[in-house]
Coordinates of C-alpha atoms in Angstrom, one line a residue:
M41 CA 29.1 28.0 64.7
S42 CA 31.0 25.2 63.3
A43 CA 34.0 25.2 61.1
G44 CA 31.9 22.6 58.7
D45 CA 29.0 25.0 58.8
G46 CA 31.3 28.0 58.1
N47 CA 32.7 25.9 54.7
S48 CA 29.4 25.1 53.0
I49 CA 27.9 28.6 53.2
G50 CA 31.4 29.8 51.6
L51 CA 30.7 27.3 48.7
D52 CA 26.7 28.1 48.9
C53 CA 27.9 31.6 48.7
I54 CA 29.9 30.8 45.5
D55 CA 27.5 28.3 43.8
Y56 CA 24.6 30.8 44.3
N57 CA 25.1 34.0 45.2
E58 CA 27.0 36.0 42.6
Q59 CA 27.3 39.3 44.5
C60 CA 28.5 37.1 47.8
P61 CA 30.3 40.0 49.7
Y62 CA 32.2 37.5 52.4
S63 CA 33.9 35.1 49.9
L64 CA 37.5 36.0 51.3
S65 CA 38.6 34.2 47.5
P66 CA 40.7 36.8 45.9
V67 CA 39.5 34.8 42.4
S68 CA 36.5 35.8 40.8
I69 CA 33.6 33.9 40.7
K70 CA 33.1 33.5 37.4
S71 CA 37.0 32.5 37.3
Q72 CA 36.1 30.0 40.2
K73 CA 33.4 28.5 37.6
L74 CA 36.1 28.5 35.2
L75 CA 38.6 26.6 37.1
R76 CA 35.7 23.9 38.4
S77 CA 34.6 23.1 34.8
P78 CA 35.8 20.2 33.3
R79 CA 38.8 20.4 31.0
K80 CA 37.7 20.2 27.3
A81 CA 39.0 17.1 25.4
T82 CA 41.9 17.6 23.3
R83 CA 41.0 16.6 19.5
K84 CA 42.1 13.1 18.7
I85 CA 43.6 12.9 15.2
S86 CA 43.6 9.3 14.0
K87 CA 47.4 7.6 13.9
I88 CA 46.2 5.6 11.1
P89 CA 44.6 6.0 7.4
F90 CA 41.2 5.3 7.2
K91 CA 41.8 4.2 3.4
V92 CA 44.9 3.5 1.1
L93 CA 44.7 3.0 -2.4
D94 CA 47.6 1.8 -4.8
A95 CA 49.1 3.7 -7.0
P96 CA 51.5 2.2 -9.3
E97 CA 54.5 3.8 -11.1
L98 CA 53.7 7.4 -9.1
Q99 CA 57.2 9.2 -9.2
D100 CA 59.6 9.9 -6.3
D101 CA 60.5 13.0 -8.0
F102 CA 60.6 16.0 -5.0
Y103 CA 59.7 18.6 -8.2
L104 CA 56.8 17.3 -9.4
N105 CA 53.0 17.7 -8.4
L106 CA 51.1 14.7 -9.4
V107 CA 48.0 14.7 -7.0
D108 CA 45.0 17.1 -6.9
W109 CA 41.5 16.9 -5.0
S110 CA 38.6 18.9 -6.8
A111 CA 35.7 21.0 -5.7
Q112 CA 33.5 18.1 -6.7
N113 CA 35.1 15.5 -4.6
V114 CA 37.1 13.8 -7.5
L115 CA 40.8 13.1 -7.1
S116 CA 43.4 13.2 -9.9
V117 CA 46.8 11.4 -9.9
G118 CA 49.5 11.6 -12.5
L119 CA 50.8 7.9 -12.7
G120 CA 53.7 7.5 -15.3
S121 CA 52.1 8.6 -18.7
C122 CA 48.3 8.4 -17.4
V123 CA 46.2 10.8 -15.6
Y124 CA 43.4 8.7 -13.0
L125 CA 40.4 10.0 -12.0
W126 CA 38.9 8.1 -8.4
S127 CA 35.5 9.7 -7.4
A128 CA 35.6 9.7 -3.5
C129 CA 32.0 9.9 -4.1
T130 CA 31.0 6.6 -5.9
S131 CA 35.2 5.3 -5.6
Q132 CA 35.2 4.8 -9.5
V133 CA 38.4 5.1 -11.1
T134 CA 38.5 6.4 -14.6
R135 CA 41.6 7.0 -17.0
L136 CA 41.3 10.6 -18.7
C137 CA 44.1 10.6 -21.0
D138 CA 47.4 8.5 -21.8
L139 CA 50.6 10.2 -23.2
S140 CA 52.5 6.9 -24.3
S141 CA 52.0 6.9 -27.6
D142 CA 53.6 10.4 -27.6
S143 CA 56.5 9.0 -25.5
N144 CA 55.6 11.8 -22.7
T145 CA 55.0 11.5 -18.8
I146 CA 52.6 13.5 -16.7
T147 CA 54.5 15.8 -14.3
S148 CA 51.9 18.2 -12.7
V149 CA 48.0 18.4 -12.3
S150 CA 45.9 21.0 -11.0
W151 CA 42.6 21.4 -10.8
S152 CA 40.6 24.6 -11.7
E153 CA 38.8 26.2 -8.8
R154 CA 35.2 24.8 -9.9
G155 CA 36.5 21.5 -10.5
H156 CA 34.7 21.1 -13.8
Q157 CA 38.4 21.4 -15.7
L158 CA 41.8 19.6 -15.3
A159 CA 45.0 21.2 -16.3
V160 CA 47.8 18.6 -17.2
G161 CA 51.6 19.3 -17.5
T162 CA 54.0 17.2 -19.4
Q163 CA 57.5 16.3 -19.6
H164 CA 57.3 17.6 -22.7
G165 CA 56.8 21.1 -21.6
Y166 CA 53.1 21.7 -22.9
V167 CA 50.3 21.8 -21.1
T168 CA 46.6 20.3 -22.0
V169 CA 43.3 21.1 -20.6
W170 CA 40.5 18.8 -20.2
D171 CA 36.9 19.4 -19.8
V172 CA 36.0 16.4 -17.2
A173 CA 32.7 15.6 -17.7
A174 CA 33.0 15.6 -21.3
N175 CA 35.9 13.7 -21.2
K176 CA 37.8 15.8 -23.9
Q177 CA 40.6 17.7 -23.9
V178 CA 39.8 21.6 -24.7
N179 CA 43.2 23.3 -25.4
K180 CA 46.8 22.5 -25.3
L181 CA 49.3 25.3 -24.4
Q182 CA 52.3 24.9 -25.7
G183 CA 55.5 27.7 -24.9
H184 CA 58.0 25.9 -22.5
S185 CA 60.9 24.3 -23.5
A186 CA 61.1 22.3 -20.1
R187 CA 59.1 20.2 -18.1
V188 CA 56.0 22.0 -16.5
G189 CA 56.2 20.5 -12.8
A190 CA 53.9 22.9 -11.0
L191 CA 50.6 24.9 -12.1
A192 CA 47.8 27.1 -10.4
W193 CA 44.3 28.5 -11.2
N194 CA 43.0 31.6 -11.4
G195 CA 39.7 31.8 -12.9
D196 CA 40.1 30.9 -16.3
V197 CA 44.0 32.4 -16.0
L198 CA 46.6 28.9 -15.9
S199 CA 49.9 29.7 -14.5
S200 CA 52.4 27.2 -15.2
G201 CA 56.2 27.2 -13.7
S202 CA 58.6 24.8 -15.9
R203 CA 62.2 23.4 -15.8
D204 CA 62.7 26.2 -18.1
R205 CA 62.7 28.9 -15.2
L206 CA 59.9 30.6 -16.4
I207 CA 56.5 31.2 -15.0
M208 CA 53.4 31.7 -17.4
Q209 CA 50.6 33.0 -17.3
R210 CA 47.7 32.5 -19.9
D211 CA 43.8 32.7 -20.3
T212 CA 42.7 28.9 -20.8
R213 CA 39.4 30.7 -23.8
T214 CA 42.3 32.2 -25.9
P215 CA 44.2 30.7 -28.8
S216 CA 47.1 28.9 -27.3
Q217 CA 49.7 30.2 -29.4
V218 CA 50.0 33.7 -27.7
P219 CA 51.5 33.3 -23.7
E220 CA 49.3 35.8 -21.8
R221 CA 52.8 36.9 -19.6
R222 CA 56.3 35.4 -19.0
L223 CA 57.6 35.8 -15.1
A224 CA 61.0 35.5 -15.4
G225 CA 63.2 35.3 -12.3
H226 CA 63.9 32.2 -11.1
R227 CA 67.4 30.5 -11.7
Q228 CA 66.3 26.8 -11.7
E229 CA 63.0 25.1 -11.9
V230 CA 60.0 26.2 -10.8
C231 CA 58.4 23.4 -8.4
G232 CA 55.8 25.4 -6.5
L233 CA 53.2 27.6 -7.3
K234 CA 50.1 29.1 -5.5
W235 CA 47.6 32.2 -5.7
S236 CA 46.4 33.5 -3.0
P237 CA 42.9 33.0 -1.4
D238 CA 42.1 36.6 -3.1
N239 CA 43.7 35.9 -6.2
Q240 CA 45.5 39.1 -6.0
Y241 CA 49.0 37.3 -5.7
L242 CA 51.4 34.5 -7.1
A243 CA 53.9 32.9 -4.8
S244 CA 56.7 31.1 -6.7
G245 CA 59.5 28.7 -5.0
G246 CA 62.3 27.3 -7.2
N247 CA 65.4 25.0 -6.9
D248 CA 66.8 28.1 -6.9
N249 CA 66.1 28.5 -2.9
R250 CA 64.0 31.2 -3.9
L251 CA 60.3 32.4 -2.6
Y252 CA 59.0 35.3 -5.0
V253 CA 55.5 36.9 -4.5
W254 CA 54.2 38.3 -8.0
N255 CA 51.2 40.5 -8.4
Q256 CA 48.8 40.5 -11.3
H257 CA 50.7 43.8 -13.5
S258 CA 54.0 43.7 -12.6
S259 CA 56.9 41.6 -14.2
T260 CA 59.1 41.4 -11.5
P261 CA 58.4 40.1 -7.7
V262 CA 56.9 42.2 -5.3
H263 CA 58.9 40.5 -2.5
S264 CA 61.8 38.4 -2.9
Y265 CA 63.3 35.7 -0.4
S266 CA 66.0 34.0 0.3
E267 CA 66.4 32.6 3.7
H268 CA 65.5 29.4 2.7
M269 CA 68.9 27.2 2.2
A270 CA 67.0 24.4 -0.4
A271 CA 64.5 24.3 -2.9
V272 CA 61.0 25.7 -2.2
K273 CA 58.2 23.0 -3.4
A274 CA 56.0 23.5 -0.2
I275 CA 53.7 27.1 -0.4
A276 CA 50.6 27.7 1.1
W277 CA 48.6 30.7 1.6
S278 CA 46.7 30.9 4.9
P279 CA 42.7 31.1 4.4
H280 CA 42.2 32.9 8.2
H281 CA 45.1 35.6 8.1
H282 CA 45.2 38.2 5.3
G283 CA 48.6 38.3 3.2
L284 CA 50.4 35.7 5.5
L285 CA 52.6 32.9 3.4
A286 CA 54.0 29.8 4.3
S287 CA 56.7 28.2 3.0
G288 CA 59.2 24.8 3.2
G289 CA 62.3 24.2 2.2
G290 CA 64.1 21.1 1.0
T291 CA 66.9 18.5 2.5
A292 CA 69.8 21.3 3.2
D293 CA 66.9 23.6 5.0
R294 CA 64.3 21.8 6.8
C295 CA 62.3 24.9 8.1
I296 CA 59.0 26.1 7.5
R297 CA 58.9 29.9 7.2
F298 CA 56.4 32.3 7.7
W299 CA 55.7 35.8 5.8
N300 CA 53.9 38.4 6.3
T301 CA 53.3 39.5 2.4
L302 CA 51.3 42.7 3.6
T303 CA 54.6 44.1 5.1
G304 CA 57.0 42.2 3.3
Q305 CA 58.4 40.9 6.6
P306 CA 59.9 37.6 7.5
M307 CA 57.8 36.0 10.5
Q308 CA 58.3 32.4 12.7
C309 CA 60.7 30.0 11.8
V310 CA 60.3 26.0 12.5
D311 CA 63.0 23.8 12.1
T312 CA 61.0 20.4 11.2
G313 CA 64.2 18.1 11.0
S314 CA 63.1 17.1 7.6
Q315 CA 62.6 18.1 4.1
V316 CA 59.6 20.0 3.7
C317 CA 57.7 18.6 0.8
N318 CA 54.1 20.1 1.2
L319 CA 52.0 22.2 3.2
A320 CA 48.7 23.1 3.6
W321 CA 46.1 25.3 5.6
S322 CA 43.1 23.8 7.2
K323 CA 39.9 25.4 5.7
H324 CA 37.9 25.6 9.2
S325 CA 41.0 26.7 12.1
S326 CA 44.4 28.0 12.3
E327 CA 46.3 24.6 12.1
L328 CA 48.4 23.5 9.0
V329 CA 49.6 20.3 7.9
S330 CA 53.5 19.8 6.5
T331 CA 54.3 16.6 4.7
H332 CA 57.9 15.4 4.7
G333 CA 60.7 13.6 3.1
Y334 CA 64.7 13.0 4.2
S335 CA 64.8 11.3 6.7
Q336 CA 61.8 10.8 8.7
N337 CA 59.0 10.4 5.6
Q338 CA 56.3 11.7 8.2
I339 CA 52.8 14.6 8.3
L340 CA 52.9 16.8 10.8
V341 CA 49.8 19.0 11.9
W342 CA 50.5 22.1 13.9
K343 CA 49.0 24.7 15.1
Y344 CA 49.6 28.5 14.6
P345 CA 51.2 30.9 15.6
S346 CA 52.1 28.3 18.7
L347 CA 53.7 26.2 16.5
T348 CA 52.9 23.3 18.6
Q349 CA 52.8 19.8 17.1
V350 CA 48.9 18.2 17.1
A351 CA 49.8 15.2 15.3
K352 CA 52.5 13.1 14.1
L353 CA 51.3 10.8 11.3
T354 CA 54.1 8.0 9.7
G355 CA 53.1 4.9 7.4
H356 CA 54.3 5.8 4.4
S357 CA 58.2 4.2 3.4
Y358 CA 59.1 6.7 1.2
R359 CA 59.3 10.8 1.0
V360 CA 56.0 12.2 1.1
L361 CA 55.9 13.9 -1.8
Y362 CA 52.1 14.7 -2.6
L363 CA 49.5 16.3 -0.5
A364 CA 46.0 17.5 -1.3
L365 CA 43.1 18.8 0.5
S366 CA 39.5 17.1 0.3
P367 CA 36.9 19.7 -0.3
D368 CA 35.2 19.6 3.2
G369 CA 38.6 20.4 4.5
E370 CA 38.7 17.7 6.8
A371 CA 40.7 14.9 5.3
I372 CA 43.7 14.8 3.4
V373 CA 45.2 12.4 0.5
T374 CA 48.9 11.7 1.1
G375 CA 51.2 10.2 -2.0
A376 CA 54.5 9.0 -2.2
G377 CA 57.0 7.0 -4.2
D378 CA 56.0 3.6 -2.2
E379 CA 53.1 4.1 -5.0
T380 CA 50.2 4.3 -2.3
L381 CA 47.8 7.0 -1.8
R382 CA 46.7 7.4 2.1
F383 CA 43.8 9.1 3.1
W384 CA 44.1 10.6 6.7
N385 CA 41.4 12.2 9.0
V386 CA 43.6 15.5 10.5
F387 CA 41.1 18.7 10.5
S388 CA 38.5 19.2 12.9
K389 CA 35.0 19.4 12.0
A390 CA 34.1 22.5 13.9
R391 CA 33.2 25.2 11.3
S392 CA 32.2 28.7 12.3
Q393 CA 28.5 30.1 11.9
K394 CA 29.8 31.4 8.5
E395 CA 31.1 28.4 7.6
N396 CA 28.1 26.3 8.0
K397 CA 26.0 28.0 5.2
S398 CA 28.7 27.3 3.2
V399 CA 28.7 25.7 -0.4
L400 CA 31.2 23.1 1.2
N401 CA 28.5 21.2 3.2
L402 CA 27.1 20.2 0.0
F403 CA 29.9 17.8 -0.6
T404 CA 29.0 14.2 0.7
N405 CA 32.0 12.8 3.2
I406 CA 34.6 10.9 1.1
R407 CA 33.8 7.8 3.2

């Protein structure tokens, strides 16, 4: 038998006879098949936005939260004294409210979970709640003595964070005069607020460089983190890992930190090289996106937990202060003081079987 024949028998043996007793290779049959299979192509993320909208008077203010995207596929944007709504389905723009007669400006916007109500925080410290379908203000919540830059819904309960250092939690169905709960802990402006996916914990970040985690019952934080060296505006709870919280620090810090809020322990930390303005997790994969200010003004997509960079997107000429995720979880919109909103496809379309049955699939693609 020639050497050539021997080689061909060996290959035949590997390909067709799973139990070949004569193979001299230390590599198992399954592993050999894997090694010979073509490499899976790495996901390509477009470096250019698929849509750019003008946003005149979009404020270049790190502490505000002026862009949010609803479960009904409508984008709300606070521009000067007005709130505008942009339908991603029809591309129609409508003006929801104008506070110029009150010499007031918009400092935050936040959609309720179902996307039927919009909360609007203002420079004067009050919060209005709007029924968007009826184009009608349904509540006005007084109580803060300074601007409200952060808002977060938990069912019908609305949390608001202010420059007066207080967090207030109020049921939007009750008379507006009575604040339901006051959470006092921050020593400077509250600029970040996010409820955990199970609605049990509220994370708050402030200009005092502190990150707090509150539960629904205690008036003192259950966790207090002081590792950040600058303001904490960027906060995001993982939808995939129970109790995992990510936070980002401002210009003097530049780090994204990860926390296990079940044990209270700090986890990973990555220095991004720029002020961290926002964070958002992918709904479908263990990835997250961060937006940045001084000095790179970039958008970064990260794999978790390896914290390898998947993509770096540039284009904004000012700090990327605003970020919202589309209801289908595939696209993001970013806003900056360059008065533009840019739409990017950053997250994978791959979904698990469970997610295929999700109501998320009822939403039309934003293009």
